[in-house]
Amino acid sequence: MKAKTTLVHLIGVGLNRAGLYLSGVAQLGLIGLSLIGLTLSPAAQADHDVFEQVFNKHQFVMLLIDPATGQIVQANPAASRFYGYSVSSLEQMKIQQINALSPEAVAEERALASKENRNYFIFRHKAANGEVYTVEVSSVPMNYDGKTLLFSIIRDITALRETEDAFWHYQNNLEKMVEEQIAQLKSSEYSWRVLLSTIILLLVFGAAGLIVMLQKSKIMRRALTHEKQRLDEVIWSTNVGTWEKHIPTGRVIINERWAEMLGYTLQEVTPLNHTSRQEFIHPDDLEISDERLREHYRGKTDSYSCEMRLRHKQGNWVWVQDHGKVVERDAQGKPLRMVGTHQDISEQKKASEQLKHLAHFDLLTDLPNRTLFYDRFHQAILVARRNNSLLAMLFVDLDGFKSVNDNYGHSSGDKVLQVIAQRLKDALRQSDIVGRMGGDEFSVLLQNLHKKEDALQLAAKMIEQIKQPIPLDNNQSATLSGSIGIAFYPEHAIEAEDLVQLADDAMYFAKKSGKGRYSVSGASVCHQSWHPGQ
């Protein structure tokens, strides 16, 4: 019995080592992971066109399916060629019209895949000509144009299954022969001659069978080689680095693109393990990456994903989208092997930061806009409340700005606003905040004040800065003044909006009192204003 088991095991190992099946599945998983990383991260959504290009031009059969109804939302040309329907016809069909299995059989296969920890399903799909194919379906949920769809890659494994069926039939014959010979040895007094003849028969038959099997698999090996070449092209065109991790030992295998992304050759960074890989990760990103990995190892997430910074050979940081999935576990469910991708998202991050900046900063002066100023004001009040400290809100309005626009044009007016914005920043301390509320109005928040007089001194300094001549084009210049209203936290109000309104009222009081001066709010009215030097 031991001889039988060992022989069968060796034949199975030989087939696996021949690359007949396992390598194809592992490689196919990489394209799924690369496309998931491309379409789910906030930064990768910008690569929608790249996804469309891969989806429509690649030779893999790909479908986007509505999980609620089974409706095929989108099919690629490869799907049209495989099933024999036009793309438009496929997109009018439901997947149930293609799947030849009954709903009960589909449910059984899904349960079996879950039990075996498989991330793919084996179905029977019917083509337009009536022919039925055995297919391997790998599906993952993804957000596409605001909807959650199933992204499915379908692979024809009919020839593979026929080869496997032949192999298992051959294996069963071997086992049956061994069992019969053992039974015969037990029931009779056959000697070592019978046993040796049996072993020779097994070896001869086994060798012949293995040769037949390998001959039958040549076409499949060529197909898998061609498939791998196409996969490599897709991975390269999508600018993706790939990695594979042996979790018990920590050994990490990467491709050339992974190393090139960081300015290295593959030889410079290999061999790589979990610890040496961590040395590339920014300290601020390491903890969240490790935590998400642990969650995925424990089975709490379907896949692992993390945006992180990796150190480039030149010393700068490269933003990458790191995405992976455990593809092999032991009988106890402990993770053994994980595959994943790295995608450089530095440009997407840069564009995202620029959009974020535009959403919070004034386009003309680059000062915080009203939204950001109020956000920082609210945060400052929380700190002041906790520390029992003093804040001052200053509302600044330019006197005579309209005449600059009227006399010199709006481009000169824009330049005046830019110069005034810079002068206000120069007059303030590092902890103070200046923003543009709109038009020729500016807001200033003074923090960490020891006494009210500190705010009055800064207000006087700003008025002096504002009234300095501003050079314009054609040897011209503009001279303005500024009126400032002041309200204190917590004396006058404890909410940001109330303090801004009181400072605005005080500013108008200063304007009515002669302009070019500042005024402090009273409990309910602005009662006094000062000109610098008074």
C-alpha positions as a Python dict, from the first residue, in 0.01 Angstrom:
ca = {
    (1, 'M'): (0, 0, 0),
    (2, 'K'): (285, 235, 81),
    (3, 'A'): (442, 166, -259),
    (4, 'K'): (114, 248, -427),
    (5, 'T'): (72, 577, -243),
    (6, 'T'): (430, 683, -307),
    (7, 'L'): (410, 608, -679),
    (8, 'V'): (83, 794, -724),
    (9, 'H'): (221, 1084, -523),
    (10, 'L'): (533, 1103, -742),
    (11, 'I'): (325, 1104, -1060),
    (12, 'G'): (113, 1386, -919),
    (13, 'V'): (423, 1583, -821),
    (14, 'G'): (566, 1526, -1168),
    (15, 'L'): (259, 1671, -1333),
    (16, 'N'): (260, 1972, -1105),
    (17, 'R'): (628, 2033, -1166),
    (18, 'A'): (561, 2013, -1539),
    (19, 'G'): (360, 2332, -1491),
    (20, 'L'): (39, 2188, -1626),
    (21, 'Y'): (-198, 2367, -1397),
    (22, 'L'): (-79, 2533, -1076),
    (23, 'S'): (147, 2785, -1245),
    (24, 'G'): (-136, 2894, -1471),
    (25, 'V'): (-370, 2955, -1178),
    (26, 'A'): (-108, 3150, -981),
    (27, 'Q'): (-21, 3367, -1281),
    (28, 'L'): (-387, 3426, -1361),
    (29, 'G'): (-436, 3547, -1003),
    (30, 'L'): (-183, 3824, -1058),
    (31, 'I'): (-382, 3994, -1333),
    (32, 'G'): (-689, 3988, -1111),
    (33, 'L'): (-494, 4149, -827),
    (34, 'S'): (-338, 4409, -1056),
    (35, 'L'): (-678, 4511, -1190),
    (36, 'I'): (-830, 4523, -838),
    (37, 'G'): (-551, 4756, -718),
    (38, 'L'): (-605, 4966, -1030),
    (39, 'T'): (-975, 5021, -981),
    (40, 'L'): (-1046, 5033, -601),
    (41, 'S'): (-808, 5275, -436),
    (42, 'P'): (-903, 5647, -416),
    (43, 'A'): (-584, 5729, -614),
    (44, 'A'): (-629, 5453, -878),
    (45, 'Q'): (-978, 5563, -980),
    (46, 'A'): (-799, 5812, -1201),
    (47, 'D'): (-678, 5514, -1413),
    (48, 'H'): (-1027, 5429, -1543),
    (49, 'D'): (-903, 5455, -1903),
    (50, 'V'): (-621, 5209, -1836),
    (51, 'F'): (-873, 4958, -1701),
    (52, 'E'): (-1093, 5003, -2009),
    (53, 'Q'): (-795, 4946, -2236),
    (54, 'V'): (-694, 4625, -2056),
    (55, 'F'): (-1056, 4506, -2040),
    (56, 'N'): (-1128, 4559, -2410),
    (57, 'K'): (-794, 4460, -2564),
    (58, 'H'): (-684, 4163, -2355),
    (59, 'Q'): (-731, 3805, -2472),
    (60, 'F'): (-875, 3684, -2142),
    (61, 'V'): (-1253, 3648, -2136),
    (62, 'M'): (-1375, 3923, -1900),
    (63, 'L'): (-1724, 4016, -1782),
    (64, 'L'): (-1870, 4278, -1551),
    (65, 'I'): (-2180, 4133, -1385),
    (66, 'D'): (-2451, 4281, -1164),
    (67, 'P'): (-2440, 4047, -859),
    (68, 'A'): (-2802, 4120, -769),
    (69, 'T'): (-2956, 4013, -1102),
    (70, 'G'): (-2683, 3830, -1291),
    (71, 'Q'): (-2712, 4084, -1573),
    (72, 'I'): (-2397, 4110, -1786),
    (73, 'V'): (-2322, 4483, -1772),
    (74, 'Q'): (-2014, 4473, -1991),
    (75, 'A'): (-1834, 4208, -2196),
    (76, 'N'): (-1503, 4234, -2373),
    (77, 'P'): (-1432, 4126, -2735),
    (78, 'A'): (-1257, 3810, -2608),
    (79, 'A'): (-1587, 3707, -2447),
    (80, 'S'): (-1765, 3762, -2778),
    (81, 'R'): (-1517, 3537, -2959),
    (82, 'F'): (-1536, 3267, -2691),
    (83, 'Y'): (-1913, 3248, -2653),
    (84, 'G'): (-2002, 3324, -3015),
    (85, 'Y'): (-2236, 3610, -2932),
    (86, 'S'): (-2181, 3975, -3023),
    (87, 'V'): (-2076, 4205, -2740),
    (88, 'S'): (-2411, 4384, -2758),
    (89, 'S'): (-2596, 4051, -2739),
    (90, 'L'): (-2396, 3941, -2435),
    (91, 'E'): (-2475, 4270, -2264),
    (92, 'Q'): (-2846, 4192, -2306),
    (93, 'M'): (-2808, 3852, -2137),
    (94, 'K'): (-2783, 3724, -1783),
    (95, 'I'): (-2504, 3494, -1671),
    (96, 'Q'): (-2768, 3232, -1589),
    (97, 'Q'): (-2835, 3198, -1965),
    (98, 'I'): (-2471, 3097, -2019),
    (99, 'N'): (-2407, 2881, -1713),
    (100, 'A'): (-2518, 2528, -1802),
    (101, 'L'): (-2527, 2417, -1440),
    (102, 'S'): (-2849, 2419, -1243),
    (103, 'P'): (-2887, 2671, -957),
    (104, 'E'): (-2843, 2381, -716),
    (105, 'A'): (-2521, 2271, -886),
    (106, 'V'): (-2391, 2628, -885),
    (107, 'A'): (-2460, 2651, -511),
    (108, 'E'): (-2282, 2319, -452),
    (109, 'E'): (-1975, 2437, -643),
    (110, 'R'): (-1965, 2763, -448),
    (111, 'A'): (-1984, 2569, -120),
    (112, 'L'): (-1711, 2331, -235),
    (113, 'A'): (-1485, 2621, -334),
    (114, 'S'): (-1534, 2775, 10),
    (115, 'K'): (-1458, 2444, 183),
    (116, 'E'): (-1140, 2399, -24),
    (117, 'N'): (-1033, 2763, 27),
    (118, 'R'): (-1040, 2819, -350),
    (119, 'N'): (-1072, 3171, -491),
    (120, 'Y'): (-1221, 3043, -817),
    (121, 'F'): (-1517, 2831, -934),
    (122, 'I'): (-1547, 2554, -1193),
    (123, 'F'): (-1859, 2594, -1408),
    (124, 'R'): (-1994, 2467, -1741),
    (125, 'H'): (-2065, 2750, -1987),
    (126, 'K'): (-2272, 2707, -2302),
    (127, 'A'): (-2169, 2887, -2623),
    (128, 'A'): (-2400, 3015, -2896),
    (129, 'N'): (-2335, 2704, -3111),
    (130, 'G'): (-2451, 2478, -2829),
    (131, 'E'): (-2106, 2356, -2733),
    (132, 'V'): (-2044, 2337, -2357),
    (133, 'Y'): (-1704, 2429, -2210),
    (134, 'T'): (-1558, 2366, -1867),
    (135, 'V'): (-1441, 2703, -1738),
    (136, 'E'): (-1259, 2841, -1436),
    (137, 'V'): (-1422, 3164, -1312),
    (138, 'S'): (-1234, 3404, -1084),
    (139, 'S'): (-1459, 3684, -957),
    (140, 'V'): (-1403, 3981, -727),
    (141, 'P'): (-1635, 4268, -631),
    (142, 'M'): (-1530, 4611, -754),
    (143, 'N'): (-1667, 4964, -765),
    (144, 'Y'): (-1723, 5063, -1127),
    (145, 'D'): (-1884, 5397, -1212),
    (146, 'G'): (-2040, 5413, -866),
    (147, 'K'): (-2191, 5061, -874),
    (148, 'T'): (-2070, 4742, -709),
    (149, 'L'): (-2020, 4482, -983),
    (150, 'L'): (-1849, 4146, -1011),
    (151, 'F'): (-1537, 4153, -1225),
    (152, 'S'): (-1497, 3801, -1364),
    (153, 'I'): (-1212, 3641, -1559),
    (154, 'I'): (-1321, 3323, -1740),
    (155, 'R'): (-1065, 3065, -1852),
    (156, 'D'): (-1139, 2767, -2075),
    (157, 'I'): (-1001, 2458, -1899),
    (158, 'T'): (-1186, 2196, -2104),
    (159, 'A'): (-863, 2044, -2239),
    (160, 'L'): (-709, 2060, -1894),
    (161, 'R'): (-1004, 1880, -1738),
    (162, 'E'): (-994, 1609, -2006),
    (163, 'T'): (-624, 1558, -1931),
    (164, 'E'): (-693, 1552, -1556),
    (165, 'D'): (-978, 1305, -1603),
    (166, 'A'): (-748, 1079, -1804),
    (167, 'F'): (-483, 1105, -1534),
    (168, 'W'): (-722, 1019, -1253),
    (169, 'H'): (-860, 728, -1456),
    (170, 'Y'): (-500, 610, -1502),
    (171, 'Q'): (-429, 658, -1131),
    (172, 'N'): (-738, 461, -1035),
    (173, 'N'): (-625, 176, -1261),
    (174, 'L'): (-286, 176, -1088),
    (175, 'E'): (-448, 167, -746),
    (176, 'K'): (-684, -109, -852),
    (177, 'M'): (-397, -318, -986),
    (178, 'V'): (-196, -276, -666),
    (179, 'E'): (-495, -365, -450),
    (180, 'E'): (-562, -677, -657),
    (181, 'Q'): (-202, -791, -639),
    (182, 'I'): (-186, -736, -263),
    (183, 'A'): (-509, -931, -217),
    (184, 'Q'): (-373, -1207, -435),
    (185, 'L'): (-54, -1220, -229),
    (186, 'K'): (-262, -1250, 88),
    (187, 'S'): (-489, -1524, -48),
    (188, 'S'): (-216, -1737, -197),
    (189, 'E'): (142, -1826, -132),
    (190, 'Y'): (287, -1625, -424),
    (191, 'S'): (652, -1557, -362),
    (192, 'W'): (883, -1260, -425),
    (193, 'R'): (870, -1347, -796),
    (194, 'V'): (506, -1241, -811),
    (195, 'L'): (574, -925, -613),
    (196, 'L'): (868, -828, -834),
    (197, 'S'): (669, -892, -1150),
    (198, 'T'): (393, -670, -1013),
    (199, 'I'): (637, -388, -934),
    (200, 'I'): (794, -417, -1281),
    (201, 'L'): (449, -411, -1439),
    (202, 'L'): (357, -102, -1240),
    (203, 'L'): (677, 77, -1329),
    (204, 'V'): (649, -4, -1700),
    (205, 'F'): (283, 85, -1714),
    (206, 'G'): (344, 394, -1503),
    (207, 'A'): (627, 518, -1721),
    (208, 'A'): (427, 457, -2037),
    (209, 'G'): (124, 625, -1889),
    (210, 'L'): (326, 924, -1778),
    (211, 'I'): (476, 961, -2126),
    (212, 'V'): (129, 953, -2278),
    (213, 'M'): (9, 1212, -2028),
    (214, 'L'): (301, 1444, -2098),
    (215, 'Q'): (245, 1413, -2472),
    (216, 'K'): (-119, 1502, -2429),
    (217, 'S'): (-25, 1804, -2223),
    (218, 'K'): (211, 1964, -2478),
    (219, 'I'): (-66, 2173, -2632),
    (220, 'M'): (-182, 2285, -2289),
    (221, 'R'): (173, 2377, -2183),
    (222, 'R'): (213, 2588, -2496),
    (223, 'A'): (-120, 2757, -2426),
    (224, 'L'): (-18, 2833, -2067),
    (225, 'T'): (318, 2969, -2185),
    (226, 'H'): (142, 3196, -2432),
    (227, 'E'): (-104, 3296, -2161),
    (228, 'K'): (183, 3386, -1926),
    (229, 'Q'): (344, 3598, -2199),
    (230, 'R'): (20, 3791, -2243),
    (231, 'L'): (-9, 3831, -1867),
    (232, 'D'): (345, 3967, -1846),
    (233, 'E'): (259, 4221, -2117),
    (234, 'V'): (-51, 4333, -1928),
    (235, 'I'): (139, 4364, -1599),
    (236, 'W'): (411, 4567, -1768),
    (237, 'S'): (166, 4795, -1954),
    (238, 'T'): (-19, 4873, -1630),
    (239, 'N'): (308, 4968, -1459),
    (240, 'V'): (258, 4708, -1188),
    (241, 'G'): (518, 4535, -972),
    (242, 'T'): (434, 4188, -845),
    (243, 'W'): (532, 4003, -529),
    (244, 'E'): (480, 3664, -372),
    (245, 'K'): (532, 3593, -4),
    (246, 'H'): (595, 3260, 168),
    (247, 'I'): (440, 3350, 503),
    (248, 'P'): (593, 3086, 736),
    (249, 'T'): (950, 3179, 633),
    (250, 'G'): (887, 3544, 541),
    (251, 'R'): (1060, 3497, 204),
    (252, 'V'): (941, 3749, -59),
    (253, 'I'): (977, 3704, -436),
    (254, 'I'): (942, 4018, -652),
    (255, 'N'): (961, 4099, -1022),
    (256, 'E'): (1189, 4349, -1195),
    (257, 'R'): (922, 4621, -1208),
    (258, 'W'): (888, 4615, -827),
    (259, 'A'): (1259, 4692, -794),
    (260, 'E'): (1269, 4947, -1077),
    (261, 'M'): (986, 5141, -914),
    (262, 'L'): (1231, 5220, -633),
    (263, 'G'): (1533, 5283, -856),
    (264, 'Y'): (1697, 4944, -803),
    (265, 'T'): (1781, 4645, -1015),
    (266, 'L'): (1634, 4312, -915),
    (267, 'Q'): (1977, 4189, -809),
    (268, 'E'): (2026, 4487, -575),
    (269, 'V'): (1723, 4410, -359),
    (270, 'T'): (1714, 4031, -364),
    (271, 'P'): (1698, 3806, -173),
    (272, 'L'): (1414, 3983, 6),
    (273, 'N'): (1226, 3883, 319),
    (274, 'H'): (951, 4032, 535),
    (275, 'T'): (1196, 4221, 758),
    (276, 'S'): (1409, 4368, 479),
    (277, 'R'): (1094, 4465, 289),
    (278, 'Q'): (972, 4659, 592),
    (279, 'E'): (1288, 4869, 582),
    (280, 'F'): (1160, 5028, 259),
    (281, 'I'): (829, 5138, 416),
    (282, 'H'): (781, 5486, 562),
    (283, 'P'): (760, 5465, 944),
    (284, 'D'): (422, 5642, 945),
    (285, 'D'): (277, 5378, 709),
    (286, 'L'): (432, 5065, 858),
    (287, 'E'): (190, 5018, 1148),
    (288, 'I'): (-126, 5044, 937),
    (289, 'S'): (23, 4811, 673),
    (290, 'D'): (109, 4548, 934),
    (291, 'E'): (-233, 4577, 1098),
    (292, 'R'): (-414, 4525, 766),
    (293, 'L'): (-192, 4227, 690),
    (294, 'R'): (-276, 4072, 1027),
    (295, 'E'): (-649, 4125, 966),
    (296, 'H'): (-623, 3954, 629),
    (297, 'Y'): (-421, 3665, 772),
    (298, 'R'): (-697, 3613, 1030),
    (299, 'G'): (-955, 3603, 751),
    (300, 'K'): (-1128, 3925, 854),
    (301, 'T'): (-1086, 4079, 506),
    (302, 'D'): (-1117, 3930, 158),
    (303, 'S'): (-794, 4094, 50),
    (304, 'Y'): (-519, 4322, 176),
    (305, 'S'): (-484, 4679, 48),
    (306, 'C'): (-279, 4974, 169),
    (307, 'E'): (-149, 5301, 27),
    (308, 'M'): (206, 5350, 150),
    (309, 'R'): (532, 5529, 85),
    (310, 'L'): (842, 5332, -8),
    (311, 'R'): (1193, 5472, 5),
    (312, 'H'): (1351, 5527, -338),
    (313, 'K'): (1719, 5460, -394),
    (314, 'Q'): (1770, 5839, -428),
    (315, 'G'): (1618, 5896, -83),
    (316, 'N'): (1277, 6030, -186),
    (317, 'W'): (948, 5855, -112),
    (318, 'V'): (737, 5680, -376),
    (319, 'W'): (364, 5638, -316),
    (320, 'V'): (243, 5287, -404),
    (321, 'Q'): (-86, 5103, -386),
    (322, 'D'): (-1, 4769, -222),
    (323, 'H'): (-261, 4500, -282),
    (324, 'G'): (-254, 4127, -212),
    (325, 'K'): (-444, 3814, -120),
    (326, 'V'): (-370, 3490, 62),
    (327, 'V'): (-398, 3215, -199),
    (328, 'E'): (-300, 2914, 11),
    (329, 'R'): (-378, 2806, 369),
    (330, 'D'): (-309, 2488, 562),
    (331, 'A'): (-572, 2252, 702),
    (332, 'Q'): (-607, 2470, 1013),
    (333, 'G'): (-663, 2782, 804),
    (334, 'K'): (-321, 2935, 872),
    (335, 'P'): (-194, 3140, 576),
    (336, 'L'): (92, 2985, 380),
    (337, 'R'): (129, 3188, 62),
    (338, 'M'): (23, 3533, -53),
    (339, 'V'): (52, 3707, -390),
    (340, 'G'): (14, 4075, -462),
    (341, 'T'): (97, 4382, -665),
    (342, 'H'): (258, 4721, -624),
    (343, 'Q'): (143, 5012, -837),
    (344, 'D'): (316, 5351, -843),
    (345, 'I'): (46, 5607, -758),
    (346, 'S'): (277, 5905, -701),
    (347, 'E'): (123, 6107, -986),
    (348, 'Q'): (-230, 6029, -869),
    (349, 'K'): (-136, 6131, -516),
    (350, 'K'): (15, 6454, -645),
    (351, 'A'): (-299, 6532, -846),
    (352, 'S'): (-515, 6446, -545),
    (353, 'E'): (-314, 6677, -321),
    (354, 'Q'): (-346, 6955, -577),
    (355, 'L'): (-723, 6912, -589),
    (356, 'K'): (-736, 6908, -210),
    (357, 'H'): (-529, 7227, -202),
    (358, 'L'): (-761, 7397, -450),
    (359, 'A'): (-1059, 7299, -236),
    (360, 'H'): (-915, 7464, 76),
    (361, 'F'): (-696, 7750, -43),
    (362, 'D'): (-773, 8071, -226),
    (363, 'L'): (-659, 8044, -588),
    (364, 'L'): (-533, 8403, -612),
    (365, 'T'): (-351, 8451, -280),
    (366, 'D'): (-292, 8088, -175),
    (367, 'L'): (-432, 8175, 168),
    (368, 'P'): (-676, 7943, 345),
    (369, 'N'): (-1026, 8002, 208),
    (370, 'R'): (-1335, 8057, 421),
    (371, 'T'): (-1397, 7684, 467),
    (372, 'L'): (-1045, 7601, 581),
    (373, 'F'): (-1021, 7913, 799),
    (374, 'Y'): (-1336, 7817, 989),
    (375, 'D'): (-1210, 7458, 1026),
    (376, 'R'): (-885, 7580, 1181),
    (377, 'F'): (-1075, 7835, 1391),
    (378, 'H'): (-1291, 7559, 1541),
    (379, 'Q'): (-981, 7353, 1621),
    (380, 'A'): (-813, 7656, 1783),
    (381, 'I'): (-1118, 7714, 2005),
    (382, 'L'): (-1105, 7354, 2127),
    (383, 'V'): (-739, 7400, 2221),
    (384, 'A'): (-805, 7738, 2386),
    (385, 'R'): (-1094, 7592, 2585),
    (386, 'R'): (-875, 7307, 2706),
    (387, 'N'): (-583, 7538, 2793),
    (388, 'N'): (-798, 7828, 2916),
    (389, 'S'): (-612, 8059, 2677),
    (390, 'L'): (-692, 8382, 2488),
    (391, 'L'): (-775, 8413, 2116),
    (392, 'A'): (-830, 8720, 1899),
    (393, 'M'): (-1030, 8731, 1577),
    (394, 'L'): (-934, 9019, 1342),
    (395, 'F'): (-1148, 9109, 1041),
    (396, 'V'): (-952, 9312, 783),
    (397, 'D'): (-1109, 9515, 501),
    (398, 'L'): (-914, 9723, 246),
    (399, 'D'): (-1013, 10090, 215),
    (400, 'G'): (-1020, 10221, -142),
    (401, 'F'): (-968, 9889, -318),
    (402, 'K'): (-1253, 9951, -562),
    (403, 'S'): (-1072, 10256, -701),
    (404, 'V'): (-768, 10038, -781),
    (405, 'N'): (-982, 9812, -999),
    (406, 'D'): (-1154, 10112, -1159),
    (407, 'N'): (-836, 10312, -1228),
    (408, 'Y'): (-579, 10042, -1306),
    (409, 'G'): (-781, 9736, -1408),
    (410, 'H'): (-858, 9402, -1246),
    (411, 'S'): (-513, 9255, -1311),
    (412, 'S'): (-367, 9535, -1098),
    (413, 'G'): (-635, 9467, -838),
    (414, 'D'): (-530, 9102, -828),
    (415, 'K'): (-168, 9203, -777),
    (416, 'V'): (-267, 9434, -489),
    (417, 'L'): (-451, 9147, -317),
    (418, 'Q'): (-150, 8918, -357),
    (419, 'V'): (86, 9181, -212),
    (420, 'I'): (-146, 9257, 82),
    (421, 'A'): (-183, 8883, 155),
    (422, 'Q'): (194, 8846, 175),
    (423, 'R'): (231, 9157, 393),
    (424, 'L'): (-27, 9025, 638),
    (425, 'K'): (157, 8692, 664),
    (426, 'D'): (486, 8875, 716),
    (427, 'A'): (337, 9082, 999),
    (428, 'L'): (210, 8779, 1192),
    (429, 'R'): (368, 8513, 1408),
    (430, 'Q'): (419, 8148, 1310),
    (431, 'S'): (120, 8032, 1516),
    (432, 'D'): (-124, 8285, 1368),
    (433, 'I'): (-361, 8210, 1078),
    (434, 'V'): (-460, 8446, 797),
    (435, 'G'): (-727, 8365, 539),
    (436, 'R'): (-917, 8533, 258),
    (437, 'M'): (-1289, 8557, 322),
    (438, 'G'): (-1363, 8688, -27),
    (439, 'G'): (-1321, 9010, -227),
    (440, 'D'): (-1093, 9248, -37),
    (441, 'E'): (-1171, 9098, 305),
    (442, 'F'): (-920, 8900, 510),
    (443, 'S'): (-952, 8714, 840),
    (444, 'V'): (-677, 8676, 1099),
    (445, 'L'): (-675, 8443, 1400),
    (446, 'L'): (-423, 8520, 1674),
    (447, 'Q'): (-346, 8229, 1907),
    (448, 'N'): (-149, 8189, 2230),
    (449, 'L'): (-198, 8551, 2338),
    (450, 'H'): (-72, 8653, 2681),
    (451, 'K'): (-278, 8975, 2691),
    (452, 'K'): (-513, 9177, 2469),
    (453, 'E'): (-247, 9441, 2403),
    (454, 'D'): (-54, 9183, 2197),
    (455, 'A'): (-344, 9170, 1951),
    (456, 'L'): (-371, 9550, 1936),
    (457, 'Q'): (-1, 9580, 1857),
    (458, 'L'): (-29, 9328, 1573),
    (459, 'A'): (-336, 9510, 1436),
    (460, 'A'): (-142, 9839, 1432),
    (461, 'K'): (150, 9665, 1260),
    (462, 'M'): (-79, 9526, 989),
    (463, 'I'): (-233, 9869, 923),
    (464, 'E'): (115, 10016, 878),
    (465, 'Q'): (208, 9736, 637),
    (466, 'I'): (-111, 9779, 432),
    (467, 'K'): (-67, 10152, 371),
    (468, 'Q'): (279, 10116, 216),
    (469, 'P'): (270, 10194, -162),
    (470, 'I'): (229, 9895, -390),
    (471, 'P'): (417, 9912, -724),
    (472, 'L'): (212, 9838, -1035),
    (473, 'D'): (291, 9814, -1404),
    (474, 'N'): (402, 10117, -1610),
    (475, 'N'): (579, 10275, -1311),
    (476, 'Q'): (250, 10327, -1133),
    (477, 'S'): (167, 10248, -772),
    (478, 'A'): (-137, 10210, -550),
    (479, 'T'): (-181, 10324, -192),
    (480, 'L'): (-458, 10195, 31),
    (481, 'S'): (-544, 10169, 396),
    (482, 'G'): (-703, 9896, 601),
    (483, 'S'): (-976, 9889, 864),
    (484, 'I'): (-966, 9613, 1126),
    (485, 'G'): (-1228, 9484, 1368),
    (486, 'I'): (-1125, 9276, 1671),
    (487, 'A'): (-1318, 9031, 1891),
    (488, 'F'): (-1172, 8823, 2174),
    (489, 'Y'): (-1239, 8465, 2285),
    (490, 'P'): (-1383, 8400, 2541),
    (491, 'E'): (-1470, 8758, 2640),
    (492, 'H'): (-1696, 8848, 2349),
    (493, 'A'): (-1812, 8503, 2229),
    (494, 'I'): (-1715, 8137, 2246),
    (495, 'E'): (-1819, 8022, 1896),
    (496, 'A'): (-1619, 8087, 1578),
    (497, 'E'): (-1913, 8217, 1376),
    (498, 'D'): (-2013, 8464, 1649),
    (499, 'L'): (-1658, 8594, 1686),
    (500, 'V'): (-1627, 8650, 1310),
    (501, 'Q'): (-1956, 8842, 1306),
    (502, 'L'): (-1854, 9061, 1602),
    (503, 'A'): (-1515, 9133, 1442),
    (504, 'D'): (-1693, 9221, 1116),
    (505, 'D'): (-1921, 9464, 1303),
    (506, 'A'): (-1619, 9620, 1474),
    (507, 'M'): (-1447, 9662, 1137),
    (508, 'Y'): (-1743, 9862, 1001),
    (509, 'F'): (-1731, 10078, 1311),
    (510, 'A'): (-1364, 10149, 1237),
    (511, 'K'): (-1451, 10245, 877),
    (512, 'K'): (-1719, 10486, 994),
    (513, 'S'): (-1470, 10635, 1239),
    (514, 'G'): (-1227, 10740, 968),
    (515, 'K'): (-1077, 10427, 810),
    (516, 'G'): (-716, 10314, 844),
    (517, 'R'): (-777, 10217, 1207),
    (518, 'Y'): (-883, 9925, 1426),
    (519, 'S'): (-1180, 9884, 1658),
    (520, 'V'): (-1244, 9638, 1943),
    (521, 'S'): (-1588, 9487, 1987),
    (522, 'G'): (-1780, 9553, 2310),
    (523, 'A'): (-2014, 9306, 2475),
    (524, 'S'): (-2290, 9406, 2233),
    (525, 'V'): (-2163, 9704, 2027),
    (526, 'C'): (-1836, 9839, 1894),
    (527, 'H'): (-1773, 10133, 2120),
    (528, 'Q'): (-1428, 10268, 2038),
    (529, 'S'): (-1168, 10273, 1761),
    (530, 'W'): (-801, 10357, 1750),
    (531, 'H'): (-573, 10487, 1480),
    (532, 'P'): (-218, 10352, 1503),
    (533, 'G'): (-13, 10596, 1708),
    (534, 'Q'): (-308, 10711, 1921),
}
